[in-house]
Structure formats: structure tokens, C-alpha cells
mmCIF file of C-alpha atoms in Angstrom:
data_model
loop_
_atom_site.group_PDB
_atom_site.id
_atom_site.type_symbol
_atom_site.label_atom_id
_atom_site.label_comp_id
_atom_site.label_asym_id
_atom_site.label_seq_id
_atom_site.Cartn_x
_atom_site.Cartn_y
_atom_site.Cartn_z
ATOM 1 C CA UNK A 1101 -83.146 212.081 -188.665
ATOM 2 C CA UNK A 1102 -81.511 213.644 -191.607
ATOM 3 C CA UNK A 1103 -83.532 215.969 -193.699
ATOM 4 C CA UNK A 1104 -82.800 216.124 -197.666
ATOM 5 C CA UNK A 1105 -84.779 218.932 -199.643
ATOM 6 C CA UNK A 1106 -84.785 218.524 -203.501
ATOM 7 C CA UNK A 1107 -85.745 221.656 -206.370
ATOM 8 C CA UNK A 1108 -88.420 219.466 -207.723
ATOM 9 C CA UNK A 1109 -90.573 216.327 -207.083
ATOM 10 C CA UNK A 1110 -88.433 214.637 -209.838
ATOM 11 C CA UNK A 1111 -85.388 214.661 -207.808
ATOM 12 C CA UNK A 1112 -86.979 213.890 -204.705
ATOM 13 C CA UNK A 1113 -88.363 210.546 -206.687
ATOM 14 C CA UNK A 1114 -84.901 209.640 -208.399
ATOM 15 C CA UNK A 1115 -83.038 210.647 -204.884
ATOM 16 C CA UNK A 1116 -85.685 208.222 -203.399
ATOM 17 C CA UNK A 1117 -85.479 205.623 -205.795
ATOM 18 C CA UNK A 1118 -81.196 205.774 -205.557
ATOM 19 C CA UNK A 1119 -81.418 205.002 -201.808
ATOM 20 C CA UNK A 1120 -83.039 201.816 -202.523
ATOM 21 C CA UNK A 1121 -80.393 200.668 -205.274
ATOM 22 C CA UNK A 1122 -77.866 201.504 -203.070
ATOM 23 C CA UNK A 1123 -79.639 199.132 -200.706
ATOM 24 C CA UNK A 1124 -80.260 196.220 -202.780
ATOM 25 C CA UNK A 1125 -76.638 196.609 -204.098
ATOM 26 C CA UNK A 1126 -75.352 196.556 -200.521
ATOM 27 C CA UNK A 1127 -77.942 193.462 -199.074
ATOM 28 C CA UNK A 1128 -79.132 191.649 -202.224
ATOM 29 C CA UNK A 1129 -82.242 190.316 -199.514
ATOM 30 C CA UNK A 1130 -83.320 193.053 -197.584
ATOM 31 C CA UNK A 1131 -86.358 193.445 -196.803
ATOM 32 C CA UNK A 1132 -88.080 196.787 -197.506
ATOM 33 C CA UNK A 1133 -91.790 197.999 -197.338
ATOM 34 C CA UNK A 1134 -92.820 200.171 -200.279
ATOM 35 C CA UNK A 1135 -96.363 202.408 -199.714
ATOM 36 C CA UNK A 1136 -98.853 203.086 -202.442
ATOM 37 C CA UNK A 1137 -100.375 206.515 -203.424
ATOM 38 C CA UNK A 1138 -99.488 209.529 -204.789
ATOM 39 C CA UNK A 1139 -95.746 210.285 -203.101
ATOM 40 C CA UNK A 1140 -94.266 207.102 -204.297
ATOM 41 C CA UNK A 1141 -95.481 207.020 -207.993
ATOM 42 C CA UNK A 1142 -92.228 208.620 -209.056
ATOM 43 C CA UNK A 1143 -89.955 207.245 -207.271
ATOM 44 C CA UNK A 1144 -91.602 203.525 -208.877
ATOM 45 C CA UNK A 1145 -91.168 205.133 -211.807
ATOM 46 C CA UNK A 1146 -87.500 205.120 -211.490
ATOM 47 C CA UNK A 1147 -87.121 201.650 -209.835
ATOM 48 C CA UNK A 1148 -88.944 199.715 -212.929
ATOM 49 C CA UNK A 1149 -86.359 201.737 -215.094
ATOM 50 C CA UNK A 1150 -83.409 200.675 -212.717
ATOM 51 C CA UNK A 1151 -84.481 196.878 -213.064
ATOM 52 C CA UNK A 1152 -84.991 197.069 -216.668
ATOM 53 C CA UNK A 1153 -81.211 198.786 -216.817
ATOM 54 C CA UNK A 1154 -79.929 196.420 -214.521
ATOM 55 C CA UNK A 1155 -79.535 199.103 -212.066
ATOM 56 C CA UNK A 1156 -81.333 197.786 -209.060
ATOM 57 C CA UNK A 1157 -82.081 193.606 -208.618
ATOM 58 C CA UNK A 1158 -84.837 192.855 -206.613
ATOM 59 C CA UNK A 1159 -84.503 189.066 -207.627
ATOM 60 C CA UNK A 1160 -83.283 188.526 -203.843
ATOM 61 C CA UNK A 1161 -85.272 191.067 -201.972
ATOM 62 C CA UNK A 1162 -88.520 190.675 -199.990
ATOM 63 C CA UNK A 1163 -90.882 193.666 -200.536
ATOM 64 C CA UNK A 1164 -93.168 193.975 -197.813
ATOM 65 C CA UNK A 1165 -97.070 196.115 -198.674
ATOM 66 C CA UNK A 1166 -97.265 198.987 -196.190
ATOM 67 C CA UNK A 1167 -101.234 199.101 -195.856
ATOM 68 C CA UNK A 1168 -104.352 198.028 -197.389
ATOM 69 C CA UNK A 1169 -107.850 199.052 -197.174
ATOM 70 C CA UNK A 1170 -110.127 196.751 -195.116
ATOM 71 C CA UNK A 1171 -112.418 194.366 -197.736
ATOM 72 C CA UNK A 1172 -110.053 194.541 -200.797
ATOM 73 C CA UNK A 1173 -107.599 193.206 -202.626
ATOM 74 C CA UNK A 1174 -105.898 193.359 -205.831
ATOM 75 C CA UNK A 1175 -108.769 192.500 -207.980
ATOM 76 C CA UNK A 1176 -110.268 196.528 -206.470
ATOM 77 C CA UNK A 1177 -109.480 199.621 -208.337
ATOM 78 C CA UNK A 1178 -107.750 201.965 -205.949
ATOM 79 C CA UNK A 1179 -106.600 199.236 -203.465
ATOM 80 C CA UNK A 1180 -103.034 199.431 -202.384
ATOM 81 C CA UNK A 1181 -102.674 196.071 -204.036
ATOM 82 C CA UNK A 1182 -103.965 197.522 -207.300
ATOM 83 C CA UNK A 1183 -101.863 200.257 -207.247
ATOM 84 C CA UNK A 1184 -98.436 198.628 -206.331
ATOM 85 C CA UNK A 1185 -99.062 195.571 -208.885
ATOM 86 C CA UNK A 1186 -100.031 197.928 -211.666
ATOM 87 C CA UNK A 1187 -97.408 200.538 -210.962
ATOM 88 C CA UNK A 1188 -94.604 198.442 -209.840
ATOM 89 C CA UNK A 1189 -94.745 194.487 -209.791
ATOM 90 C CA UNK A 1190 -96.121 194.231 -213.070
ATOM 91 C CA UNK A 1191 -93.243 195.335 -214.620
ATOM 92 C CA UNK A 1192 -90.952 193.290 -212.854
ATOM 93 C CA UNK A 1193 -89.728 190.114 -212.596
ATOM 94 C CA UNK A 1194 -90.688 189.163 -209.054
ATOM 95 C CA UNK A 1195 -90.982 185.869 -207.252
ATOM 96 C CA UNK A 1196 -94.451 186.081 -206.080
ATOM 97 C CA UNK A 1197 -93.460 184.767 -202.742
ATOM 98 C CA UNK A 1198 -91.163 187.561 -202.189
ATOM 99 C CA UNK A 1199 -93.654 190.019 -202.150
ATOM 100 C CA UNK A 1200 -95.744 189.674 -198.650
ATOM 101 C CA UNK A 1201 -99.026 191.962 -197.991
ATOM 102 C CA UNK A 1202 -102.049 192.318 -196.088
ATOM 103 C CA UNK A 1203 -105.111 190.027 -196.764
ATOM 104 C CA UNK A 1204 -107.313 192.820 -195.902
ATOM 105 C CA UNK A 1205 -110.785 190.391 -196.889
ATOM 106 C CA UNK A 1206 -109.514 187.940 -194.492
ATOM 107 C CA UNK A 1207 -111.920 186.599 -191.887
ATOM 108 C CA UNK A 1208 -109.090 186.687 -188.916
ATOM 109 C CA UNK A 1209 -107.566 190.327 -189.837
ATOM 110 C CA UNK A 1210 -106.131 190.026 -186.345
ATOM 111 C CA UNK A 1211 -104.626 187.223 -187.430
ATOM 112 C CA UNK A 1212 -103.215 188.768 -190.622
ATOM 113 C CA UNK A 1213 -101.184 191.462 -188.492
ATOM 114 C CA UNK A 1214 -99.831 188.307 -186.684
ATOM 115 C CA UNK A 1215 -98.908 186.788 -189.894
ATOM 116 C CA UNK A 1216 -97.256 189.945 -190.982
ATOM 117 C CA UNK A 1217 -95.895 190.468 -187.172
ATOM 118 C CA UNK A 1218 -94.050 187.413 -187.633
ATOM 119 C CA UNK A 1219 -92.735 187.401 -191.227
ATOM 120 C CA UNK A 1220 -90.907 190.061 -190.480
ATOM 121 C CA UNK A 1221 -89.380 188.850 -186.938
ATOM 122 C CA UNK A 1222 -88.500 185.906 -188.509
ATOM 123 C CA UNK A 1223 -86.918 187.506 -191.080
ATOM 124 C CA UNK A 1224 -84.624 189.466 -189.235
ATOM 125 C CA UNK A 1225 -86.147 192.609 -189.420
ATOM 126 C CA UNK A 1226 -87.469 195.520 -191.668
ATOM 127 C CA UNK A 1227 -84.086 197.130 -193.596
ATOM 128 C CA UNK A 1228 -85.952 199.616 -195.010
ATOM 129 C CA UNK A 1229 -89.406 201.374 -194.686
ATOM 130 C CA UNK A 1230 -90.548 203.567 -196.880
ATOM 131 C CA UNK A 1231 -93.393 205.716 -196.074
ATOM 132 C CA UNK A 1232 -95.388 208.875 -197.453
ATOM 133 C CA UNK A 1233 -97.493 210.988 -195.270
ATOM 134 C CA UNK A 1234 -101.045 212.389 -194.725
ATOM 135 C CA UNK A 1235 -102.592 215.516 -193.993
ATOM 136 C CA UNK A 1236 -103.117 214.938 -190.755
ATOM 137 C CA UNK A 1237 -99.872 213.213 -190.393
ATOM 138 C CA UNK A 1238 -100.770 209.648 -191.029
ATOM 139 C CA UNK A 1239 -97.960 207.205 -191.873
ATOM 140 C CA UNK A 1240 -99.446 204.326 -193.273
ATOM 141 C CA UNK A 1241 -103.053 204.400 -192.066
ATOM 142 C CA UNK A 1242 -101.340 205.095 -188.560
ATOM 143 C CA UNK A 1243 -103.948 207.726 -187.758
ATOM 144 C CA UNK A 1244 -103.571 210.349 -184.919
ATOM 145 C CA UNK A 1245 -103.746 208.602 -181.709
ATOM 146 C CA UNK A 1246 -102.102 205.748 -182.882
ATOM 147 C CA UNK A 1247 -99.758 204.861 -179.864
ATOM 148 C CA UNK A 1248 -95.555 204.533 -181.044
ATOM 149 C CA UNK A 1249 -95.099 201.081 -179.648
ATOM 150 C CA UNK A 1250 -97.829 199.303 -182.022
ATOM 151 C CA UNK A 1251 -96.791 196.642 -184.343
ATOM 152 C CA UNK A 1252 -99.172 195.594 -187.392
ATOM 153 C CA UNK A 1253 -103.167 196.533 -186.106
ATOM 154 C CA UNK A 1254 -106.652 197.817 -187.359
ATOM 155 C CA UNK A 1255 -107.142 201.520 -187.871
ATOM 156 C CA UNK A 1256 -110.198 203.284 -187.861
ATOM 157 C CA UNK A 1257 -109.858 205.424 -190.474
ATOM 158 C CA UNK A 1258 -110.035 209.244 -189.395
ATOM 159 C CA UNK A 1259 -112.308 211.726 -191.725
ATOM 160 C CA UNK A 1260 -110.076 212.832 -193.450
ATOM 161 C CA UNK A 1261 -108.166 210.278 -194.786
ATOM 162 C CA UNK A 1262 -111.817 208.489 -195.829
ATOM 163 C CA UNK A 1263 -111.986 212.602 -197.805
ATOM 164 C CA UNK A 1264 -108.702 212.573 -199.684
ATOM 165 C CA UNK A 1265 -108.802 208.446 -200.241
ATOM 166 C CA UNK A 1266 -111.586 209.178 -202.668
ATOM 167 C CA UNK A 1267 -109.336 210.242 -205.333
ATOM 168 C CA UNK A 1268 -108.173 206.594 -205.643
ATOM 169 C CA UNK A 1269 -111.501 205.562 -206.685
ATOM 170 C CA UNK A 1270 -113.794 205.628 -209.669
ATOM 171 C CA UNK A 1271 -116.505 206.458 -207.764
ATOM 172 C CA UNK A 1272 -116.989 206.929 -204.219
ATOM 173 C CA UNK A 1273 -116.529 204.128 -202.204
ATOM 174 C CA UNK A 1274 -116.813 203.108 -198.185
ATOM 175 C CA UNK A 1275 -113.827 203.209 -196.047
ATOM 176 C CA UNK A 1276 -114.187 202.609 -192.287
ATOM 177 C CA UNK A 1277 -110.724 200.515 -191.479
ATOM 178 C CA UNK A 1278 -107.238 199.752 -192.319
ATOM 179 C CA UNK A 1279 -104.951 197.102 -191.529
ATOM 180 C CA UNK A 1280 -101.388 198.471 -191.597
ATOM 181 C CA UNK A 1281 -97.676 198.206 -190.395
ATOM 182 C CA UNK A 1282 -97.088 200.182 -187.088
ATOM 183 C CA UNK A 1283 -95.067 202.917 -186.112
ATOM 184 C CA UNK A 1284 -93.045 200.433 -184.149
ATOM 185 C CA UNK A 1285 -91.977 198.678 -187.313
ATOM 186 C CA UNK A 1286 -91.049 202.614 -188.543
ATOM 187 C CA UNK A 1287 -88.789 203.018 -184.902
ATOM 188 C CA UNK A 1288 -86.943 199.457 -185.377
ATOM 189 C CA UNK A 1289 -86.480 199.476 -189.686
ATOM 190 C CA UNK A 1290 -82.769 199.558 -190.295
ATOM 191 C CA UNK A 1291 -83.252 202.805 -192.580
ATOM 192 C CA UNK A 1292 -86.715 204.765 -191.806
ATOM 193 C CA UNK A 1293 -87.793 206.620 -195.270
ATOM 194 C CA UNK A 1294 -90.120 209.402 -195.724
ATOM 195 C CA UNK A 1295 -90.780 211.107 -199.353
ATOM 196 C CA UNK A 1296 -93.421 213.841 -199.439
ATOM 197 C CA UNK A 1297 -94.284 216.617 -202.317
ATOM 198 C CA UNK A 1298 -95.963 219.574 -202.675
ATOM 199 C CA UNK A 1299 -97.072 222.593 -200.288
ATOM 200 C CA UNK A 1300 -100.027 221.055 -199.835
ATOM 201 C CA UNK A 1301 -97.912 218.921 -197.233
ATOM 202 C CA UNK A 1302 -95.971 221.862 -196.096
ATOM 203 C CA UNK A 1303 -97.884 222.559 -192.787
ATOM 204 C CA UNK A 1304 -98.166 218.806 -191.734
ATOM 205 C CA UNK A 1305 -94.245 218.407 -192.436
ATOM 206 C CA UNK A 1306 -93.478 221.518 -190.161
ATOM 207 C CA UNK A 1307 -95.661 220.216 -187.452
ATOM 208 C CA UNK A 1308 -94.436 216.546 -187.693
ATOM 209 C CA UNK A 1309 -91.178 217.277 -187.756
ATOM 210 C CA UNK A 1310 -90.706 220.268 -186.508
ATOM 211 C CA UNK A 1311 -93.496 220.308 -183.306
ATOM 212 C CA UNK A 1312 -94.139 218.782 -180.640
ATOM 213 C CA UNK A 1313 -93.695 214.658 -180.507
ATOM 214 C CA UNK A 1314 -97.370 213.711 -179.551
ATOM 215 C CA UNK A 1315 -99.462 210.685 -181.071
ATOM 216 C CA UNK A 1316 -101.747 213.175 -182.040
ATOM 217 C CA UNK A 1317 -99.308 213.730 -185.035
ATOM 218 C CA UNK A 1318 -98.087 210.272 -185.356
ATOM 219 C CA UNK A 1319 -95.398 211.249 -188.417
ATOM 220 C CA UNK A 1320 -93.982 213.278 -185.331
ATOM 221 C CA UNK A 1321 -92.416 210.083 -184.546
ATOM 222 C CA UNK A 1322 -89.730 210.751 -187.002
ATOM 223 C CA UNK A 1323 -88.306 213.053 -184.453
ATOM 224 C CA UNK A 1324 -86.698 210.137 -182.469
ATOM 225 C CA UNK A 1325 -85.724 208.043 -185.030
ATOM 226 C CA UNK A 1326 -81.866 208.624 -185.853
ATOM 227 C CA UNK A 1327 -81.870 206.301 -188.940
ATOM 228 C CA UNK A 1328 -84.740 208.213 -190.179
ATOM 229 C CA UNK A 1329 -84.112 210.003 -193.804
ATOM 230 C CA UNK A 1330 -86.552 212.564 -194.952
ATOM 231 C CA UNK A 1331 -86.771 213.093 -198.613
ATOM 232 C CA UNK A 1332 -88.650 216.634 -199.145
ATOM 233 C CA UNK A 1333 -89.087 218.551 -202.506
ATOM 234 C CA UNK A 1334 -89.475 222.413 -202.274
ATOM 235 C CA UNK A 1335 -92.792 222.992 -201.846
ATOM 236 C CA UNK A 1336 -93.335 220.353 -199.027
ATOM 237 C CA UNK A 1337 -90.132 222.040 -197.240
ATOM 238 C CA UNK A 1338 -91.495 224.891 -197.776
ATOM 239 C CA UNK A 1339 -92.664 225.694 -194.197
ATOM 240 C CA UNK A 1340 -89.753 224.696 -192.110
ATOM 241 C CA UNK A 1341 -87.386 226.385 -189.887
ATOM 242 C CA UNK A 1342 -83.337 226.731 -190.462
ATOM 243 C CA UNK A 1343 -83.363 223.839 -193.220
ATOM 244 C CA UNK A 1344 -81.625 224.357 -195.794
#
């Protein structure tokens, strides 16, 4: 993994938002997952300004939704769906059937990790995966004890990330499961992407990548992933050792 530390969050966003130009300008189709949330808002930010300055095309790309809470869609206010189409696809010209995401009210959501399972197989592949992290070292809604070698599955969602996913809401709301990409799909992406901001994240970053590789910190993964790229501002670097 290589580990890139930036002075502000700004930088990490438009460093983060380069390395995906540079990847649609070098495979017009790739296929790349893009997270919702806080960490990635910036780096969006800079993308929809790219495409309007015909500095990135996504016109041949697949994008690929990284998670979803269980029971909504879209149409829900703090969904991952609602945040990616309001922050990013609505300001783009996208084919709708380029961009591919969980049906998290479906009946079979086994069967919707399948369908996502095999999208991407068939497809040759993830080429990029972009990912931000929790505070307890989530990727995704990988929570801790998610094994490595999973594919596309159901999470129980751990405490904590039912605490802090409140603040996508108007008003508090139930959260019991995810459906979500693996950390296998993180292992076998072509270009493994991690953005994460503040000191708030400091302690989780040392541990995951820093500490001891244990499901128990499933980010830890990142550790044996040699096309992994970790995109850190100062304050989420803030806690590691002999970085500079």
C-alpha cells in the first residue's frame, strides 16, 4: 500500500478526485465503486467540475454503489442512493444502466449480492474501489468480524455505526442491516482507494494500518493489499508512525 498525506481535506479530495481522471483517461470503461458519506463529498465535488470541464468522461464507465442501508432506496433521505444521486449523478450525464447498486428493499437481498457478485465477474473485474472508513474501522458496512474472503453479503450493523449513521437523517431512524461489497472485492480491485479526514479518524487509521491485521479491524486489510492507495489529510495522519 502506498500512503499519501495531504495539508488539508481539500487536497486530499482534488488528489482523490485526479486519480480517478487519470483512470477514466487511461480505461474509458472501467469500472469503479464510489462510497457515500462524509469522506467522499469533496472529492464529488471535484469530479462534477471535471465532467462539466471536460476533464474526466464517465460516458463509458460503469460506477458501481458501495453499500446501502437495508429497506431503502433513493426515494429515502440519507440513503446511499440519495446521497450519491443528489451529490453526484444528478449532475451528470450518465447512462442509467451504467450505474449498478444495491436493491436494498428487495425481497431476495441474497439474491441482490448475487446479482452484484456477478455483474462484476462478468465484467471483468472491479478497476477501482473507492472506500472511506469508520470508527471502528468499517469499510463499507464491512463491520469488525467481517471475514477477508467475503464477496457482496448482509451486515449486521455494529452500535456504532447505527450512532454516527444518524447524522444522515432528519430524524432518527432504524438501522439493523446492510447489504454491501466485501472486502474480497477491496483485495482483487485493480486500484484499492481509501480517503479519510480529520483526527477524529486518526486512532482508527493508526490501528488499521498500522496494527495488527485481524478482522476485528477489517480496514486492517489494507495492510496486504499492494495496489492499495491511501489518501490521508493531516489530521487523519495525524497518529501514525515514520510517515511522512
Amino acid at each position: 500500500m502506498k500512503i499519501s498525506i495531504y495539508p488539508t481535506t481539500d487536497d486530499m479530495s482534488k488528489a482523490a478526485a485526479d486519480l480517478v481522471a487519470v483512470q477514466l483517461a487511461e480505461k474509458p470503461t472501467s469500472l469503479i465503486v464510489f462510497p457515500s458519506g462524509e469522506s467522499p463529498s469533496g472529492m464529488l465535488k471535484y469530479l462534477v467540475e471535471y465532467a462539466k470541464e471536460d476533464k474526466a468522461d464517465f460516458s463509458q464507465c460503469t460506477i458501481i454503489g458501495l453499500d446501502e442501508w437495508v429497506g431503502m432506496d433513493e426515494r429515502d433521505y440519507g440513503s446511499c442512493k440519495h446521497y450519491l444521486h443528489t451529490n453526484f449523478f444528478n449532475h451528470l450525464d450518465l447512462d442509467p444502466e451504467r450505474v449498478v447498486m444495491f436493491d436494498a428493499k428487495a425481497e431476495d437481498l441474497e439474491g441482490e449480492c448475487e446479482r452484484i457478485n456477478t455483474f462484476i465477474a462478468e465484467h471483468g473485474g472491479l478497476d477501482m474501489m473507492i472506500v472511506g472508513i469508520g470508527m471502528n474501522g468499517h469499510l463499507g458496512l464491512n463491520e469488525p468480524g467481517t471475514p477477508f474472503d467475503l464477496y457482496a453479503h448482509l451486515s449486521e450493523l455494529a452500535p456504532i455505526t447505527v450512532e454516527v449513521g444518524q447524522k444522515y437523517f432528519k430524524q432518527t431512524t432504524a438501522l439493523t442491516q446492510g447489504i454491501t461489497l466485501g472486502l474480497k472485492h477491496l483485495s482483487e480491485a485493480k486500484m484499492a482507494v481509501l480517503i479519510a479526514s480529520g483526527e477524529k479518524k486518526a486512532t482508527i487509521i493508526a490501528d488499521s494500518l498500522q496494527g495488527h491485521i485481524s478482522p476485528d479491524v477489517p480496514a486492517s486489510i489494507l495492510q496486504n493489499i499492494a495496489q492499495a492507495r491511501i489518501l490521508l489529510d493531516k489530521g487523519a495522519a495525524s497518529k501514525l508512525e515514520h510517515v511522512s
